mmCIF file of C-alpha atoms in Angstrom:
data_model
loop_
_atom_site.group_PDB
_atom_site.id
_atom_site.type_symbol
_atom_site.label_atom_id
_atom_site.label_comp_id
_atom_site.label_asym_id
_atom_site.label_seq_id
_atom_site.Cartn_x
_atom_site.Cartn_y
_atom_site.Cartn_z
ATOM 1 C CA MET W 1 -13.537 18.195 -15.958
ATOM 2 C CA ARG W 2 -10.210 16.883 -17.309
ATOM 3 C CA GLU W 3 -9.689 20.213 -19.072
ATOM 4 C CA VAL W 4 -10.363 22.104 -15.930
ATOM 5 C CA LEU W 5 -7.934 20.042 -13.811
ATOM 6 C CA ALA W 6 -5.233 20.426 -16.487
ATOM 7 C CA THR W 7 -5.154 24.304 -15.434
ATOM 8 C CA LEU W 8 -4.393 23.355 -11.754
ATOM 9 C CA PRO W 9 -0.877 23.945 -10.668
ATOM 10 C CA ARG W 10 0.754 20.527 -9.933
ATOM 11 C CA PHE W 11 3.822 18.215 -10.653
ATOM 12 C CA GLU W 12 5.791 20.116 -8.060
ATOM 13 C CA ALA W 13 9.081 18.531 -7.059
ATOM 14 C CA THR W 14 7.587 17.763 -3.529
ATOM 15 C CA GLY W 15 4.875 15.410 -5.001
ATOM 16 C CA PRO W 16 1.186 15.478 -4.180
ATOM 17 C CA SER W 17 -0.248 16.307 -0.703
ATOM 18 C CA HIS W 18 -2.844 13.704 -1.095
ATOM 19 C CA ALA W 19 -1.788 10.762 -2.984
ATOM 20 C CA GLY W 20 -5.095 9.158 -3.203
ATOM 21 C CA LEU W 21 -6.726 12.149 -4.733
ATOM 22 C CA ALA W 22 -3.847 12.625 -7.141
ATOM 23 C CA HIS W 23 -4.163 9.187 -8.327
ATOM 24 C CA GLU W 24 -7.915 8.956 -8.820
ATOM 25 C CA ARG W 25 -8.468 12.537 -10.218
ATOM 26 C CA TYR W 26 -5.341 14.249 -11.505
ATOM 27 C CA ALA W 27 -3.932 11.747 -14.213
ATOM 28 C CA PRO W 28 -3.669 13.285 -17.552
ATOM 29 C CA GLN W 29 -4.514 11.324 -20.588
ATOM 30 C CA LYS W 30 -1.724 8.706 -21.653
ATOM 31 C CA ASP W 31 0.389 9.834 -24.552
ATOM 32 C CA ASP W 32 3.290 8.301 -26.898
ATOM 33 C CA GLU W 33 5.918 10.910 -25.788
ATOM 34 C CA LYS W 34 9.102 9.216 -24.854
ATOM 35 C CA GLU W 35 10.699 12.314 -23.188
ATOM 36 C CA GLU W 36 9.574 13.098 -19.881
ATOM 37 C CA SER W 37 9.803 16.838 -20.419
ATOM 38 C CA GLY W 38 7.256 16.806 -23.263
ATOM 39 C CA SER W 39 4.818 14.232 -21.668
ATOM 40 C CA PRO W 40 2.298 15.335 -19.084
ATOM 41 C CA TRP W 41 1.576 11.556 -18.372
ATOM 42 C CA ARG W 42 5.212 10.836 -17.519
ATOM 43 C CA ARG W 43 5.743 14.004 -15.477
ATOM 44 C CA TRP W 44 2.734 12.920 -13.429
ATOM 45 C CA LEU W 45 4.147 9.513 -12.822
ATOM 46 C CA GLY W 46 7.354 11.211 -11.649
ATOM 47 C CA TRP W 47 5.238 13.431 -9.499
ATOM 48 C CA MET W 48 3.466 10.618 -7.784
ATOM 49 C CA ASP W 49 6.740 8.821 -7.280
ATOM 50 C CA GLY W 50 7.379 11.827 -4.807
ATOM 51 C CA ALA W 51 4.241 11.411 -2.664
ATOM 52 C CA ARG W 52 5.038 11.287 1.037
ATOM 53 C CA GLU W 53 3.244 10.492 4.236
ATOM 54 C CA PRO W 54 0.890 13.415 5.300
ATOM 55 C CA GLU W 55 2.138 15.474 8.302
ATOM 56 C CA HIS W 56 -0.924 14.772 10.501
ATOM 57 C CA TYR W 57 -1.640 11.107 9.453
ATOM 58 C CA GLY W 58 0.021 9.950 12.541
ATOM 59 C CA VAL W 59 -2.771 11.223 14.698
ATOM 60 C CA ALA W 60 -5.315 9.264 12.723
ATOM 61 C CA TYR W 61 -3.092 6.154 12.864
ATOM 62 C CA ARG W 62 -2.797 6.300 16.774
ATOM 63 C CA ARG W 63 -6.535 6.706 16.989
ATOM 64 C CA TRP W 64 -6.968 3.610 14.811
ATOM 65 C CA ARG W 65 -4.521 1.561 16.897
ATOM 66 C CA GLY W 66 -6.287 2.733 19.936
ATOM 67 C CA SER W 67 -9.693 1.519 18.534
ATOM 68 C CA LEU W 68 -8.410 -1.960 18.669
ATOM 69 C CA THR W 69 -8.387 -2.137 22.383
ATOM 70 C CA GLN W 70 -12.055 -2.926 22.386
ATOM 71 C CA TRP W 71 -11.565 -6.466 21.426
ATOM 72 C CA HIS W 72 -9.126 -9.375 22.021
ATOM 73 C CA THR W 73 -6.543 -8.503 19.264
ATOM 74 C CA ALA W 74 -3.524 -10.108 17.914
ATOM 75 C CA SER W 75 -1.492 -7.545 16.111
ATOM 76 C CA VAL W 76 1.927 -7.233 14.539
ATOM 77 C CA GLU W 77 3.884 -4.650 12.251
ATOM 78 C CA MET W 78 4.853 -6.107 9.002
ATOM 79 C CA ARG W 79 7.436 -4.438 6.738
ATOM 80 C CA ALA W 80 7.156 -5.021 2.789
ATOM 81 C CA THR W 81 10.499 -6.433 1.560
ATOM 82 C CA GLY W 82 9.604 -5.766 -2.061
ATOM 83 C CA ARG W 83 7.124 -3.756 -3.952
ATOM 84 C CA LEU W 84 3.254 -4.138 -2.971
ATOM 85 C CA LEU W 85 0.400 -3.912 -5.487
ATOM 86 C CA ALA W 86 -2.712 -4.079 -3.361
ATOM 87 C CA GLY W 87 -5.947 -3.376 -5.392
ATOM 88 C CA HIS W 88 -4.478 -4.424 -8.780
ATOM 89 C CA GLY W 89 -7.977 -4.888 -10.255
ATOM 90 C CA ASN W 90 -9.432 -1.521 -9.058
ATOM 91 C CA ALA W 91 -10.373 0.862 -11.666
ATOM 92 C CA SER W 92 -7.357 3.228 -12.389
ATOM 93 C CA PRO W 93 -6.169 5.879 -14.830
ATOM 94 C CA THR W 94 -2.909 3.868 -15.149
ATOM 95 C CA GLY W 95 -4.870 0.545 -15.829
ATOM 96 C CA VAL W 96 -3.208 -0.976 -12.753
ATOM 97 C CA GLY W 97 -5.291 -0.305 -9.535
ATOM 98 C CA LEU W 98 -3.809 0.582 -6.253
ATOM 99 C CA THR W 99 -5.655 0.797 -2.994
ATOM 100 C CA LEU W 100 -5.164 4.035 -1.124
ATOM 101 C CA HIS W 101 -7.013 5.354 2.047
ATOM 102 C CA HIS W 102 -9.852 7.584 1.025
ATOM 103 C CA THR W 103 -9.049 10.198 3.627
ATOM 104 C CA TRP W 104 -5.241 10.382 4.034
ATOM 105 C CA GLY W 105 -4.306 8.940 0.605
ATOM 106 C CA VAL W 106 -1.727 6.341 2.422
ATOM 107 C CA PRO W 107 -1.397 2.809 1.192
ATOM 108 C CA VAL W 108 -3.750 0.310 2.941
ATOM 109 C CA ILE W 109 -4.040 -3.533 2.663
ATOM 110 C CA PRO W 110 -7.940 -4.505 2.789
ATOM 111 C CA GLY W 111 -8.979 -7.058 5.460
ATOM 112 C CA SER W 112 -10.710 -9.133 2.801
ATOM 113 C CA SER W 113 -7.321 -9.429 1.170
ATOM 114 C CA LEU W 114 -5.593 -10.703 4.179
ATOM 115 C CA LYS W 115 -8.502 -13.155 4.735
ATOM 116 C CA GLY W 116 -8.248 -14.514 1.164
ATOM 117 C CA VAL W 117 -4.451 -14.987 1.579
ATOM 118 C CA LEU W 118 -4.856 -17.026 4.927
ATOM 119 C CA ALA W 119 -7.385 -19.068 3.330
ATOM 120 C CA ALA W 120 -5.310 -19.947 0.412
ATOM 121 C CA TYR W 121 -2.271 -20.548 2.610
ATOM 122 C CA LEU W 122 -4.298 -23.133 4.642
ATOM 123 C CA ARG W 123 -5.573 -24.858 1.607
ATOM 124 C CA ALA W 124 -1.995 -25.064 0.192
ATOM 125 C CA SER W 125 -0.056 -26.150 3.407
ATOM 126 C CA PHE W 126 -2.440 -28.279 5.277
ATOM 127 C CA GLU W 127 -4.579 -31.441 4.602
ATOM 128 C CA PRO W 128 -8.238 -30.456 4.594
ATOM 129 C CA ALA W 129 -8.893 -32.647 7.640
ATOM 130 C CA GLU W 130 -6.269 -30.998 9.617
ATOM 131 C CA VAL W 131 -7.646 -27.464 9.358
ATOM 132 C CA ALA W 132 -11.433 -28.107 8.611
ATOM 133 C CA GLU W 133 -12.322 -27.040 12.167
ATOM 134 C CA ALA W 134 -10.121 -24.013 12.341
ATOM 135 C CA SER W 135 -11.361 -22.914 8.735
ATOM 136 C CA ARG W 136 -15.035 -23.232 9.936
ATOM 137 C CA ARG W 137 -14.377 -21.000 12.777
ATOM 138 C CA LEU W 138 -12.171 -18.580 11.111
ATOM 139 C CA PHE W 139 -14.228 -17.983 7.914
ATOM 140 C CA GLY W 140 -17.653 -19.371 8.681
ATOM 141 C CA VAL W 141 -19.659 -21.732 6.357
ATOM 142 C CA PRO W 142 -22.642 -21.119 3.991
ATOM 143 C CA GLY W 143 -25.909 -23.019 4.951
ATOM 144 C CA ASP W 144 -27.490 -25.877 2.931
ATOM 145 C CA GLU W 145 -31.281 -26.328 3.511
ATOM 146 C CA ARG W 146 -31.161 -29.492 1.607
ATOM 147 C CA LEU W 147 -28.658 -30.978 3.709
ATOM 148 C CA GLY W 148 -30.004 -29.377 7.003
ATOM 149 C CA GLN W 149 -26.900 -27.403 7.527
ATOM 150 C CA LYS W 150 -26.993 -24.022 9.099
ATOM 151 C CA ALA W 151 -24.852 -21.156 8.007
ATOM 152 C CA SER W 152 -22.230 -19.807 10.412
ATOM 153 C CA VAL W 153 -20.062 -16.736 10.461
ATOM 154 C CA GLY W 154 -16.365 -16.404 11.267
ATOM 155 C CA GLN W 155 -15.274 -15.656 14.792
ATOM 156 C CA VAL W 156 -12.381 -13.664 13.810
ATOM 157 C CA LEU W 157 -12.436 -10.224 12.371
ATOM 158 C CA PHE W 158 -9.807 -9.374 9.825
ATOM 159 C CA HIS W 159 -9.028 -5.624 10.106
ATOM 160 C CA ASP W 160 -7.747 -3.482 7.102
ATOM 161 C CA ALA W 161 -3.961 -3.058 7.608
ATOM 162 C CA PRO W 162 -3.147 0.629 7.627
ATOM 163 C CA TRP W 163 0.169 2.224 6.713
ATOM 164 C CA VAL W 164 2.216 2.781 9.910
ATOM 165 C CA SER W 165 3.228 6.289 10.444
ATOM 166 C CA ALA W 166 6.812 7.135 10.242
ATOM 167 C CA TRP W 167 6.743 11.021 10.147
ATOM 168 C CA ASP W 168 10.212 12.345 10.967
ATOM 169 C CA LYS W 169 9.823 15.267 13.388
ATOM 170 C CA GLU W 170 13.437 16.384 12.697
ATOM 171 C CA LYS W 171 13.241 16.585 9.153
ATOM 172 C CA LYS W 172 9.468 17.463 9.060
ATOM 173 C CA GLN W 173 8.580 15.104 6.440
ATOM 174 C CA GLY W 174 7.249 11.563 5.893
ATOM 175 C CA PRO W 175 8.684 8.669 4.150
ATOM 176 C CA ARG W 176 8.038 8.162 0.320
ATOM 177 C CA MET W 177 5.226 5.816 -0.182
ATOM 178 C CA LEU W 178 4.972 5.276 -3.951
ATOM 179 C CA ALA W 179 7.226 4.181 -6.533
ATOM 180 C CA ARG W 180 7.025 4.487 -10.449
ATOM 181 C CA ASP W 181 6.866 0.805 -11.851
ATOM 182 C CA VAL W 182 6.637 -0.592 -15.293
ATOM 183 C CA LEU W 183 5.162 -3.753 -16.864
ATOM 184 C CA THR W 184 6.329 -4.488 -20.411
ATOM 185 C CA VAL W 185 3.780 -6.509 -22.541
ATOM 186 C CA HIS W 186 5.381 -8.727 -25.287
ATOM 187 C CA GLN W 187 3.440 -10.168 -28.158
ATOM 188 C CA ARG W 188 0.898 -7.189 -28.104
ATOM 189 C CA GLY W 189 -0.952 -8.536 -31.061
ATOM 190 C CA TRP W 190 -1.549 -11.993 -29.401
ATOM 191 C CA TYR W 191 -3.051 -10.435 -26.338
ATOM 192 C CA GLY W 192 -5.052 -8.013 -28.360
ATOM 193 C CA ASN W 193 -6.229 -10.022 -31.284
ATOM 194 C CA ALA W 194 -6.768 -13.939 -30.863
ATOM 195 C CA GLU W 195 -6.009 -14.352 -34.682
ATOM 196 C CA SER W 196 -2.266 -13.187 -34.172
ATOM 197 C CA TRP W 197 0.176 -15.937 -33.054
ATOM 198 C CA PRO W 198 2.863 -14.870 -30.517
ATOM 199 C CA ASN W 199 6.145 -13.991 -32.191
ATOM 200 C CA ASP W 200 9.475 -12.532 -31.311
ATOM 201 C CA TYR W 201 9.552 -9.482 -33.683
ATOM 202 C CA GLU W 202 6.871 -7.349 -32.210
ATOM 203 C CA SER W 203 7.919 -4.268 -30.387
ATOM 204 C CA PRO W 204 7.491 -4.377 -26.561
ATOM 205 C CA ASN W 205 4.777 -2.274 -24.978
ATOM 206 C CA PRO W 206 5.889 -0.958 -21.711
ATOM 207 C CA VAL W 207 2.921 -0.155 -19.442
ATOM 208 C CA ALA W 208 3.696 2.325 -16.535
ATOM 209 C CA PHE W 209 1.998 2.240 -13.292
ATOM 210 C CA LEU W 210 2.607 2.951 -9.490
ATOM 211 C CA SER W 211 3.068 0.556 -6.621
ATOM 212 C CA VAL W 212 3.910 0.703 -2.917
ATOM 213 C CA ARG W 213 7.712 1.278 -2.276
ATOM 214 C CA PRO W 214 9.618 -1.515 -0.464
ATOM 215 C CA GLY W 215 10.260 -0.932 3.253
ATOM 216 C CA GLY W 216 6.684 0.389 4.117
ATOM 217 C CA ARG W 217 5.313 -0.947 7.366
ATOM 218 C CA PHE W 218 1.531 -2.047 7.790
ATOM 219 C CA LEU W 219 -0.262 -2.770 10.918
ATOM 220 C CA VAL W 220 -1.782 -6.317 10.672
ATOM 221 C CA ALA W 221 -4.564 -7.095 13.307
ATOM 222 C CA LEU W 222 -6.913 -9.750 14.016
ATOM 223 C CA SER W 223 -9.686 -9.588 16.590
ATOM 224 C CA VAL W 224 -12.364 -11.732 18.366
ATOM 225 C CA ALA W 225 -15.242 -10.294 20.556
ATOM 226 C CA PRO W 226 -14.788 -9.642 24.145
ATOM 227 C CA GLY W 227 -15.775 -12.695 26.433
ATOM 228 C CA ALA W 228 -14.279 -15.199 24.155
ATOM 229 C CA ASP W 229 -13.249 -18.646 25.680
ATOM 230 C CA VAL W 230 -9.749 -19.842 25.886
ATOM 231 C CA GLU W 231 -10.164 -21.972 22.798
ATOM 232 C CA THR W 232 -11.072 -19.030 20.658
ATOM 233 C CA LEU W 233 -8.104 -17.150 21.885
ATOM 234 C CA ARG W 234 -5.723 -19.931 20.885
ATOM 235 C CA LEU W 235 -7.477 -19.794 17.605
ATOM 236 C CA LEU W 236 -6.803 -16.124 17.227
ATOM 237 C CA ARG W 237 -2.937 -16.483 17.870
ATOM 238 C CA TRP W 238 -2.730 -19.470 15.756
ATOM 239 C CA ALA W 239 -4.400 -17.680 12.772
ATOM 240 C CA ALA W 240 -2.129 -14.653 13.296
ATOM 241 C CA ASP W 241 1.024 -16.674 13.164
ATOM 242 C CA ARG W 242 -0.221 -18.648 9.971
ATOM 243 C CA LEU W 243 -1.165 -15.077 8.298
ATOM 244 C CA CYS W 244 2.439 -13.854 9.210
ATOM 245 C CA GLU W 245 3.736 -16.956 7.332
ATOM 246 C CA ALA W 246 1.174 -16.500 4.423
ATOM 247 C CA LEU W 247 2.343 -13.002 3.737
ATOM 248 C CA ARG W 248 6.105 -14.035 4.098
ATOM 249 C CA ASP W 249 5.736 -16.986 1.721
ATOM 250 C CA PHE W 250 2.765 -16.156 -0.483
ATOM 251 C CA GLY W 251 2.522 -12.326 -0.516
ATOM 252 C CA VAL W 252 -0.546 -10.284 -0.803
ATOM 253 C CA GLY W 253 -2.154 -8.128 -3.758
ATOM 254 C CA GLY W 254 -1.282 -8.407 -7.376
ATOM 255 C CA LYS W 255 1.817 -9.862 -9.109
ATOM 256 C CA THR W 256 2.834 -11.976 -6.306
ATOM 257 C CA ALA W 257 4.132 -14.594 -8.743
ATOM 258 C CA SER W 258 6.743 -11.972 -9.732
ATOM 259 C CA GLY W 259 7.815 -11.370 -5.963
ATOM 260 C CA TYR W 260 5.388 -8.524 -5.281
ATOM 261 C CA GLY W 261 3.503 -8.447 -2.002
ATOM 262 C CA ARG W 262 6.010 -10.227 0.512
ATOM 263 C CA LEU W 263 5.828 -8.894 4.041
ATOM 264 C CA VAL W 264 7.823 -9.859 7.055
ATOM 265 C CA PRO W 265 7.006 -9.307 10.865
ATOM 266 C CA GLU W 266 8.923 -6.703 12.654
ATOM 267 C CA GLY W 267 8.805 -8.478 16.153
ATOM 268 C CA SER W 268 6.443 -11.090 17.351
ATOM 269 C CA VAL W 269 2.722 -11.184 17.449
ATOM 270 C CA VAL W 270 1.168 -9.543 20.512
ATOM 271 C CA VAL W 271 -2.241 -10.687 21.834
ATOM 272 C CA ASN W 272 -3.874 -7.726 23.985
ATOM 273 C CA PRO W 273 -7.119 -8.451 26.055
ATOM 274 C CA PRO W 274 -9.974 -5.516 25.628
ATOM 275 C CA ARG W 275 -9.570 -2.426 27.548
ATOM 276 C CA ALA W 276 -11.306 -2.437 30.914
ATOM 277 C CA VAL W 277 -14.768 -0.605 30.412
ATOM 278 C CA SER W 278 -14.815 2.484 32.823
ATOM 279 C CA ARG W 279 -18.013 2.293 35.074
ATOM 280 C CA PRO W 280 -19.943 5.389 36.221
ATOM 281 C CA SER W 281 -18.423 6.796 39.574
ATOM 282 C CA PRO W 282 -19.695 10.099 40.812
ATOM 283 C CA GLU W 283 -16.809 10.340 43.342
ATOM 284 C CA ARG W 284 -14.229 10.042 40.433
ATOM 285 C CA ASP W 285 -16.254 12.516 38.261
ATOM 286 C CA ALA W 286 -16.234 15.091 41.345
ATOM 287 C CA PHE W 287 -12.693 14.502 41.860
ATOM 288 C CA ASN W 288 -12.100 15.156 38.140
ATOM 289 C CA ALA W 289 -14.042 18.426 38.187
ATOM 290 C CA TRP W 290 -12.012 19.357 41.284
ATOM 291 C CA ALA W 291 -8.801 18.795 39.621
ATOM 292 C CA VAL W 292 -9.766 20.803 36.466
ATOM 293 C CA ALA W 293 -10.685 23.554 38.834
ATOM 294 C CA GLN W 294 -7.455 23.478 40.315
ATOM 295 C CA ARG W 295 -5.663 23.605 37.063
ATOM 296 C CA VAL W 296 -7.768 26.551 35.889
ATOM 297 C CA ALA W 297 -7.389 28.480 39.117
ATOM 298 C CA LYS W 298 -3.397 27.794 38.948
ATOM 299 C CA THR W 299 -3.551 26.656 42.448
ATOM 300 C CA GLU W 300 -0.175 26.199 44.078
ATOM 301 C CA GLN W 301 0.721 22.657 43.553
ATOM 302 C CA ARG W 302 1.842 22.038 47.087
ATOM 303 C CA LYS W 303 -1.589 23.127 48.276
ATOM 304 C CA VAL W 304 -3.224 20.727 45.715
ATOM 305 C CA LEU W 305 -1.214 17.828 47.167
ATOM 306 C CA GLU W 306 -2.347 18.874 50.673
ATOM 307 C CA ASP W 307 -5.985 19.080 49.937
ATOM 308 C CA PHE W 308 -5.650 15.805 48.055
ATOM 309 C CA ASP W 309 -4.398 14.079 51.038
ATOM 310 C CA ALA W 310 -6.678 15.434 53.457
ATOM 311 C CA GLN W 311 -9.983 15.687 51.665
ATOM 312 C CA TRP W 312 -9.802 13.378 48.570
ATOM 313 C CA ARG W 313 -7.651 10.331 49.173
ATOM 314 C CA PRO W 314 -10.016 8.971 52.156
ATOM 315 C CA ARG W 315 -12.986 9.559 49.685
ATOM 316 C CA LEU W 316 -11.377 7.704 46.935
ATOM 317 C CA LEU W 317 -10.063 4.657 48.668
ATOM 318 C CA PRO W 318 -13.361 2.859 48.702
ATOM 319 C CA LEU W 319 -13.605 2.883 44.962
ATOM 320 C CA SER W 320 -12.343 -0.017 42.778
ATOM 321 C CA HIS W 321 -8.639 -0.237 41.894
ATOM 322 C CA GLU W 322 -9.405 0.631 38.096
ATOM 323 C CA VAL W 323 -11.070 3.871 39.420
ATOM 324 C CA ARG W 324 -8.175 4.785 41.752
ATOM 325 C CA MET W 325 -5.744 4.333 38.962
ATOM 326 C CA GLU W 326 -7.787 6.818 36.752
ATOM 327 C CA CYS W 327 -7.672 9.270 39.616
ATOM 328 C CA ALA W 328 -4.080 8.847 40.075
ATOM 329 C CA GLN W 329 -3.475 9.543 36.489
ATOM 330 C CA THR W 330 -5.618 12.613 36.728
ATOM 331 C CA LEU W 331 -3.649 14.112 39.604
ATOM 332 C CA ARG W 332 -0.348 13.433 37.697
ATOM 333 C CA GLY W 333 -1.773 15.839 35.036
ATOM 334 C CA VAL W 334 -2.152 18.728 37.627
ATOM 335 C CA VAL W 335 0.900 18.246 39.805
ATOM 336 C CA LYS W 336 4.009 18.465 37.546
ATOM 337 C CA SER W 337 6.541 20.295 39.637
ATOM 338 C CA PRO W 338 9.897 18.207 39.723
ATOM 339 C CA LYS W 339 10.389 19.277 43.625
ATOM 340 C CA LEU W 340 7.078 17.662 44.453
ATOM 341 C CA GLN W 341 7.374 14.410 42.403
ATOM 342 C CA ASP W 342 8.560 12.371 45.432
ATOM 343 C CA ARG W 343 5.690 13.487 47.580
ATOM 344 C CA LEU W 344 3.171 12.861 44.739
ATOM 345 C CA GLU W 345 4.248 9.440 44.069
ATOM 346 C CA GLU W 346 4.020 8.497 47.754
ATOM 347 C CA LEU W 347 0.341 9.817 47.889
ATOM 348 C CA LEU W 348 -0.578 7.979 44.659
ATOM 349 C CA ARG W 349 1.087 4.614 45.816
ATOM 350 C CA ARG W 350 -0.970 4.886 49.196
ATOM 351 C CA LEU W 351 -4.115 5.629 46.959
ATOM 352 C CA VAL W 352 -3.491 2.525 44.401
ATOM 353 C CA ASP W 353 -2.634 0.140 47.137
ATOM 354 C CA GLY W 354 -5.728 0.929 49.102
ATOM 355 C CA PHE W 355 -4.467 2.503 52.475
#
């Protein structure tokens, strides 16, 4: 398999089109060459250093963000102030793991990592009695039949934090995501052989690997189920604020003791309610079908407004406010002439206000 991959064209100056696939499958065997020109391993590291956000990843990111509207969600974009090494312990050809999205190859911070960071931060920053109830509701507790205690699950969902799309339409390229890094091991004999004591005369052993570049942004989001009470919503915001503090002060991922993994919020935490569920409405469906027919037939837009005012507005007035808003948005998609915008807005205002 590796011999077949060796014949594939790669290591271009532009970097891989899918960083995840290149990281997991295209890495050549390590060698002792010190010059990059003669070392496939070092050229591969340089090639990975040029990995950029894929062109169409923004569509997937917006879809991901839109999926959060089905819950009460606290979200905030966070920026990495230094390098980030999520998935440090994952299997990797470099010996140092890195979590990349399976489909798009962009960096991602697992929700389990965020949950662990928050739990560690609460233990270190508060007295146990102060956060006992909050921790129980956030993380759940295991049951104990001997003590008659029932298990409970956490009420807050910790989402994976995806890379925030930053595709530049003018330059037609995304930002670079990965950076070439190095960890230099001293006293190699001590780590590899317990009988060899640490000393100062062994040659250091540089270990090259990849990490996430500083400046990358991630969407951190926590959610609770629809119908949550006021107390649970307060817990959601409190947990999101504490998580921001934990990521700023403790960091996430590997090598946090060396300053890796620190993130700071870009703005404040926003808590949004779940999106209203659109209920069945035959009148709305009939209106949508009529609007599509007018668009396909390329009916004169002035005529569309006249027919809407005479026929459809009286039929739509008895519907709920949410359904009337949906119908108003549908009509905006049909009538786009600048000369008719004043008339359009007048009719839509009367529709939405219910008269």
